[in-house]
Structures are given as C-alpha cells and as structure tokens.
GROMACS .gro file of C-alpha atoms in nm:
model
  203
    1UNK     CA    1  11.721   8.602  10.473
    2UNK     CA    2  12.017   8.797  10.621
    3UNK     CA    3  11.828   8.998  10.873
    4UNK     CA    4  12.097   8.927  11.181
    5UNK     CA    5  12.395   8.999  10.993
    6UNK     CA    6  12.467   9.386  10.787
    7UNK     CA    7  12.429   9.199  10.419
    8UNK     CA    8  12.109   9.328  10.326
    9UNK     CA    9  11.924   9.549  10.139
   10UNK     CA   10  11.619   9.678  10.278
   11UNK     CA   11  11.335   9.893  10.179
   12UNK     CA   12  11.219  10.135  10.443
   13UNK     CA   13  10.879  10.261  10.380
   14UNK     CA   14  10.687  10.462  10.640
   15UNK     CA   15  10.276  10.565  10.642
   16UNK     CA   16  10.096  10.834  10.852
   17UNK     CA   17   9.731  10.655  10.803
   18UNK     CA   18   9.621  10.474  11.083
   19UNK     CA   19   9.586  10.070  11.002
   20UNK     CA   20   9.408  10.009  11.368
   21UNK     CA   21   9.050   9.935  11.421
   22UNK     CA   22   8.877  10.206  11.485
   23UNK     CA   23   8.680  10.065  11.793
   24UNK     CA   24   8.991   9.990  11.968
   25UNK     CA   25   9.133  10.357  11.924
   26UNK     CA   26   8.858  10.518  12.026
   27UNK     CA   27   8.788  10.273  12.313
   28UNK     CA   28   9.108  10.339  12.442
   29UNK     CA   29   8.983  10.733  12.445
   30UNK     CA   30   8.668  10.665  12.608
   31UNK     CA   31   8.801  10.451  12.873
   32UNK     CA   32   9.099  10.771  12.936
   33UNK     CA   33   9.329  10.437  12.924
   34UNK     CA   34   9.278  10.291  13.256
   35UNK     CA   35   9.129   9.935  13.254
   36UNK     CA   36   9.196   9.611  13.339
   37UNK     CA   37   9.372   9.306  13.145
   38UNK     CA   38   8.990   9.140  13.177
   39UNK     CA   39   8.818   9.461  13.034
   40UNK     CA   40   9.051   9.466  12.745
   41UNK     CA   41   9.045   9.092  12.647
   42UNK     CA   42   8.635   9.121  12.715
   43UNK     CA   43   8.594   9.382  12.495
   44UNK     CA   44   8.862   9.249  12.255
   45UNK     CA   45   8.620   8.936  12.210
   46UNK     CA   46   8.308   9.140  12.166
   47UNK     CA   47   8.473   9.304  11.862
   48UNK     CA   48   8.628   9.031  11.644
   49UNK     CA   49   8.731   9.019  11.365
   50UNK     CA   50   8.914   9.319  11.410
   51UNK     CA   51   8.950   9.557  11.078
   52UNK     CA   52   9.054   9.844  10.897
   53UNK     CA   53   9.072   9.922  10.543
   54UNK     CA   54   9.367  10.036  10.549
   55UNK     CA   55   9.526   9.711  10.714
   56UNK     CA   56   9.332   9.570  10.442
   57UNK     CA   57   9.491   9.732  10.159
   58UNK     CA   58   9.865   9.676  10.301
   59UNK     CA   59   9.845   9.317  10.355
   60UNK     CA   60   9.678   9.307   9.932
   61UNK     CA   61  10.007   9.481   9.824
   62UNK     CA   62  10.209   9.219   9.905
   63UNK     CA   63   9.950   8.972   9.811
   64UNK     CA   64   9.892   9.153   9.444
   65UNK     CA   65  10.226   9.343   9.369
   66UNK     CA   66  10.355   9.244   8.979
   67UNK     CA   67  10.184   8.928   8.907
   68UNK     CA   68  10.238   8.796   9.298
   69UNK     CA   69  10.640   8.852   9.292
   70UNK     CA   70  10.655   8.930   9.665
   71UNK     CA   71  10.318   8.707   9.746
   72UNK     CA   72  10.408   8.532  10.066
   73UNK     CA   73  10.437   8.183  10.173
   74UNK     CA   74  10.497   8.208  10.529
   75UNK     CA   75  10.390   8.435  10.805
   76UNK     CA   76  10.412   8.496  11.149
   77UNK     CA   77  10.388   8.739  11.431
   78UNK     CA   78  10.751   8.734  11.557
   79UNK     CA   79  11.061   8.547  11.387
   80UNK     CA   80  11.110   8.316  11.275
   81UNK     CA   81  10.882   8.321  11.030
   82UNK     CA   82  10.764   7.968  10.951
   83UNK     CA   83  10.365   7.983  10.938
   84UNK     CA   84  10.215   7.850  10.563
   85UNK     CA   85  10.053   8.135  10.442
   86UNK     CA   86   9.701   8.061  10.307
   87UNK     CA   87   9.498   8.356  10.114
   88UNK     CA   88   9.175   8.208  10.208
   89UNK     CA   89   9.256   8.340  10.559
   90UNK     CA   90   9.312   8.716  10.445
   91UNK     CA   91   9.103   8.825  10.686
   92UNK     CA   92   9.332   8.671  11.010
   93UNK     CA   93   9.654   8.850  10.865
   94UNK     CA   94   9.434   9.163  10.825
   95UNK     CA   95   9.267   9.151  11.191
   96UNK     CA   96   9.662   9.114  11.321
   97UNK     CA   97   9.762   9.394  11.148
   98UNK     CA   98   9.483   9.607  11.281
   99UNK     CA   99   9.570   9.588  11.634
  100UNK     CA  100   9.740   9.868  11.771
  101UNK     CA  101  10.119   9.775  11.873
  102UNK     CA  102  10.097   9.449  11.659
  103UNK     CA  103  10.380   9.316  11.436
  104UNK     CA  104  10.336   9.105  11.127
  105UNK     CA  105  10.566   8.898  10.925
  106UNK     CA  106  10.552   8.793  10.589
  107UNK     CA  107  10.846   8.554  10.358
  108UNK     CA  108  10.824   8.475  10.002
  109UNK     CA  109  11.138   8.222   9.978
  110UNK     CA  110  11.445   8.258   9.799
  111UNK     CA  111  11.304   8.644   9.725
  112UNK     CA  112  11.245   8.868  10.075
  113UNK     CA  113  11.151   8.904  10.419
  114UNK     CA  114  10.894   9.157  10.557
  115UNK     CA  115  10.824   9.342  10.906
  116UNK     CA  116  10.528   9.534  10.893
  117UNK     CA  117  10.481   9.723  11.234
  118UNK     CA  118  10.133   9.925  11.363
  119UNK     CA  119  10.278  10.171  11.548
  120UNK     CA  120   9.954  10.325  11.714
  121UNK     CA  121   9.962  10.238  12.151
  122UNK     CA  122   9.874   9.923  12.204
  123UNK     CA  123   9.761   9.795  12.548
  124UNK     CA  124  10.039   9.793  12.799
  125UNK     CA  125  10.072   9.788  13.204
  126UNK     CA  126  10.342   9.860  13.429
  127UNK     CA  127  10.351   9.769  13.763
  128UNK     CA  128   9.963   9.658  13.737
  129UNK     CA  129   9.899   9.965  13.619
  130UNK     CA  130   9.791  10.033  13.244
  131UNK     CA  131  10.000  10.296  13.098
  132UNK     CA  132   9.940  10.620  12.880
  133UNK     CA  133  10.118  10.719  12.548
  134UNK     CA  134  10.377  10.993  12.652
  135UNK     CA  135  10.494  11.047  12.256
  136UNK     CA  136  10.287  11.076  11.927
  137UNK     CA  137  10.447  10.894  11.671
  138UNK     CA  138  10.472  11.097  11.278
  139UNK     CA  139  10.423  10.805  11.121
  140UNK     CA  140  10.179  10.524  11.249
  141UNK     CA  141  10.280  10.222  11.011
  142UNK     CA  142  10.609  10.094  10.915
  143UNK     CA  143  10.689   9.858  10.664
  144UNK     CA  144  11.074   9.708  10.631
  145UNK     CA  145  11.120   9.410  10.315
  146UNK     CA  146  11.498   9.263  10.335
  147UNK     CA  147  11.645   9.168  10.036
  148UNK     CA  148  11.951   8.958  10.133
  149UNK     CA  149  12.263   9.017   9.933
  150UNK     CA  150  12.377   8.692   9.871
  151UNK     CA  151  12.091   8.643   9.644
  152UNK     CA  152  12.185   8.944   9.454
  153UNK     CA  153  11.855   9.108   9.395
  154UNK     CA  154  11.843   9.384   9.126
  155UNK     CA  155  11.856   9.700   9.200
  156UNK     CA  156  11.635   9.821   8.955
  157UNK     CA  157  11.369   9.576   9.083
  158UNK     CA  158  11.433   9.726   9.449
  159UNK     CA  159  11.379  10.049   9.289
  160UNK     CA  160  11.087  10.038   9.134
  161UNK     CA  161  10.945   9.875   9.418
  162UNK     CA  162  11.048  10.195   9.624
  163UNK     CA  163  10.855  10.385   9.359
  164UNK     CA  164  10.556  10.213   9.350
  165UNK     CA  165  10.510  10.145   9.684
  166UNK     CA  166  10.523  10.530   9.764
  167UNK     CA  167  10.280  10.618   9.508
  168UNK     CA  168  10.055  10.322   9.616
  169UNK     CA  169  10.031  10.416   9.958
  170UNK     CA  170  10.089  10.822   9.891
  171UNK     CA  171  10.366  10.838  10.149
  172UNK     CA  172  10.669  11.077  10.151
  173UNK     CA  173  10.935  10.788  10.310
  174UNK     CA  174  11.003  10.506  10.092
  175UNK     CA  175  11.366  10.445  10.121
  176UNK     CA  176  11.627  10.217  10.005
  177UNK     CA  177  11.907  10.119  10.316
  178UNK     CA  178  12.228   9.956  10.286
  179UNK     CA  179  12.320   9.835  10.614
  180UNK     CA  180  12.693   9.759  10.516
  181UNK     CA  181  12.713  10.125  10.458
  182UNK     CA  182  12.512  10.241  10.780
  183UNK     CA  183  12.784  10.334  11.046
  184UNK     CA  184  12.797  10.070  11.382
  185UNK     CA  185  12.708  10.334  11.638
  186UNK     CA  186  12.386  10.497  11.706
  187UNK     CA  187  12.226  10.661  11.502
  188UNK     CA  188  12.116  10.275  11.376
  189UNK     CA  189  12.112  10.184  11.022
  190UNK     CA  190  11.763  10.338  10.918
  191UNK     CA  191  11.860  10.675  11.078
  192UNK     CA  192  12.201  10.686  10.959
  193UNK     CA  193  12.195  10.930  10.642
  194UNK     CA  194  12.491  10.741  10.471
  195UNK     CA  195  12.345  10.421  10.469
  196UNK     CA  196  12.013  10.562  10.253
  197UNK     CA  197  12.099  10.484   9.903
  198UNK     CA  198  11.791  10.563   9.723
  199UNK     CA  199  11.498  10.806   9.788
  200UNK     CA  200  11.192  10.710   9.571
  201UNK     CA  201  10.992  11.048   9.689
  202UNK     CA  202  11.358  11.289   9.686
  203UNK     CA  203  11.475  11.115   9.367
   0.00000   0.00000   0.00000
C-alpha cells in the first residue's frame, strides 16, 4: 500500500475496551510494576496462550467483515508485512493482540493494509530499571486500515465500513483521514481537523 507516502485513505477507528489479558494487567498491579526481565518472561510462559475476548472479536472482524472482503493474507508484527496468514492459527494472532503494548499487522492484497495497536503499558525498563505508566490513555485500542489511492477504492465502501465498524465495536471515533489534506506540521495527519473527511458517529 501507500503507507510512506500522503496518498492514502485511511480509516481511523479508536476503542476504550481493554483487548489485554487480564492476568497480565492485573499482574502488573500486584507486582506495583517492579520486576525483572526473568520474572516477566517466567510468568509470561506460565500463562500462554494469552487471551481476551475482546482481542478475539477484533481480529474476527477482519476475518468475517462482508463475505471476507478485508480477510487477510499476510500478517506480521512490524512492517513489512509478509507473513501467510492461516485461520487455523486464530488463536496466535489473537494471543499477539492481547499483550499489552503489542502491534499487529494484517494485508489483504490489492485491497488494504491494517495497524491494529493495544495501547494498555506493556513491559518496559530504563536504565535496568522497569518503568511505571505516567499517562492513562482514553482510548486503549487503535485500529488504522490504509486504503491506497492509486487503487481508487470507493468511497462509499470506505464509508460504510466507518459505519459498521463503529456500531460493531460501539465506539464514538471511527474516522475517515485524508492525508493529502492533513497539513505537514504537527498536529500529524490523524490530529489535524482538516484532514478528517468523514465522521461515521458525528455524521
């Protein structure tokens, strides 16, 4: 797709339910987030597979949406994405998405890219040290799909997607973003009012 250059289309959709594993969350509560790299991947291990409904139902959106138009064939953690995607291993893309601070990837050729991000805190250390969340974040998922122009995808399509997907997952951000139209200083393209072209829950 387009995602390095400005000539796409992208829907920005944004979800305040948690898609992490519950154990991990509260873990991370219990333990007042101090421990070790070794107490984390331990524990990690005595958990698998990780889960959460929630993570669950995202990843069958994209699996299930209008007789499998944006069904993937390729996946991956990070770009580029150029994993086969196999739906007898639902359960691996689900377990990735239910880790707090993970990122996962999904391409259906010749139709879209998608970034789907779990923004709860993840496991991080500075300096040796393991570090705290200093911000809560509104909205704890965040979902972009890039439709590249050159393939000139209809709006109406991109539309009802927008529509759909904020009834499905009963958000109030589902958004569509021109990011020829978004200005080239801060504030970047999905905070920049003028770039926002449609508004499936403001509509």
């Amino acid at each position: 797709m387009g995602q390095y250059d400005r000539k796409n289309f992208i829907i920005s959709v944004k979800l305040r339910e948690s898609c992490s594993d519950k154990r991990i969350i509260d873990w991370q509560l219990e333990r007042d987030y101090s421990y070790t790299p070794d107490e984390v991947n331990t524990f990690e291990t005595s958990i698998l597979p990780h889960y959460n409904l929630f993570a669950e139902k995202i990843v069958n959106f994209f699996i299930e949406y209008k007789s499998c138009s944006l069904s993937p064939n390729k996946w991956n953690t990070f770009e580029p994405i150029k994993h086969t995607f196999d739906i007898s291993e639902l359960s691996k893309y689900v377990g990735i998405l239910a880790y707090p601070g993970s990122h996962l990837f999904f391409k259906k050729d010749g139709v879209c890219s998608c970034h789907i991000e779990n923004c709860d805190y993840g496991f991080w250390w500075f300096g040796g040290k393991p570090c705290r969340p200093k911000v809560s974040f509104e909205y704890l998922v965040e979902i972009r799909i890039f439709f590249s122009k050159q393939r000139k995808p209809k709006m109406e399509f991109m539309q009802q997607l927008a529509d759909d997907m904020a009834e499905y997952f009963n958000t109030d951000y589902a958004k569509i973003i021109d990011q020829e139209m978004a200005s080239e200083m801060p504030p970047l393209y999905e905070k920049d009012p003028k770039a926002v072209i449609y508004d499936a829950v403001a509509k």
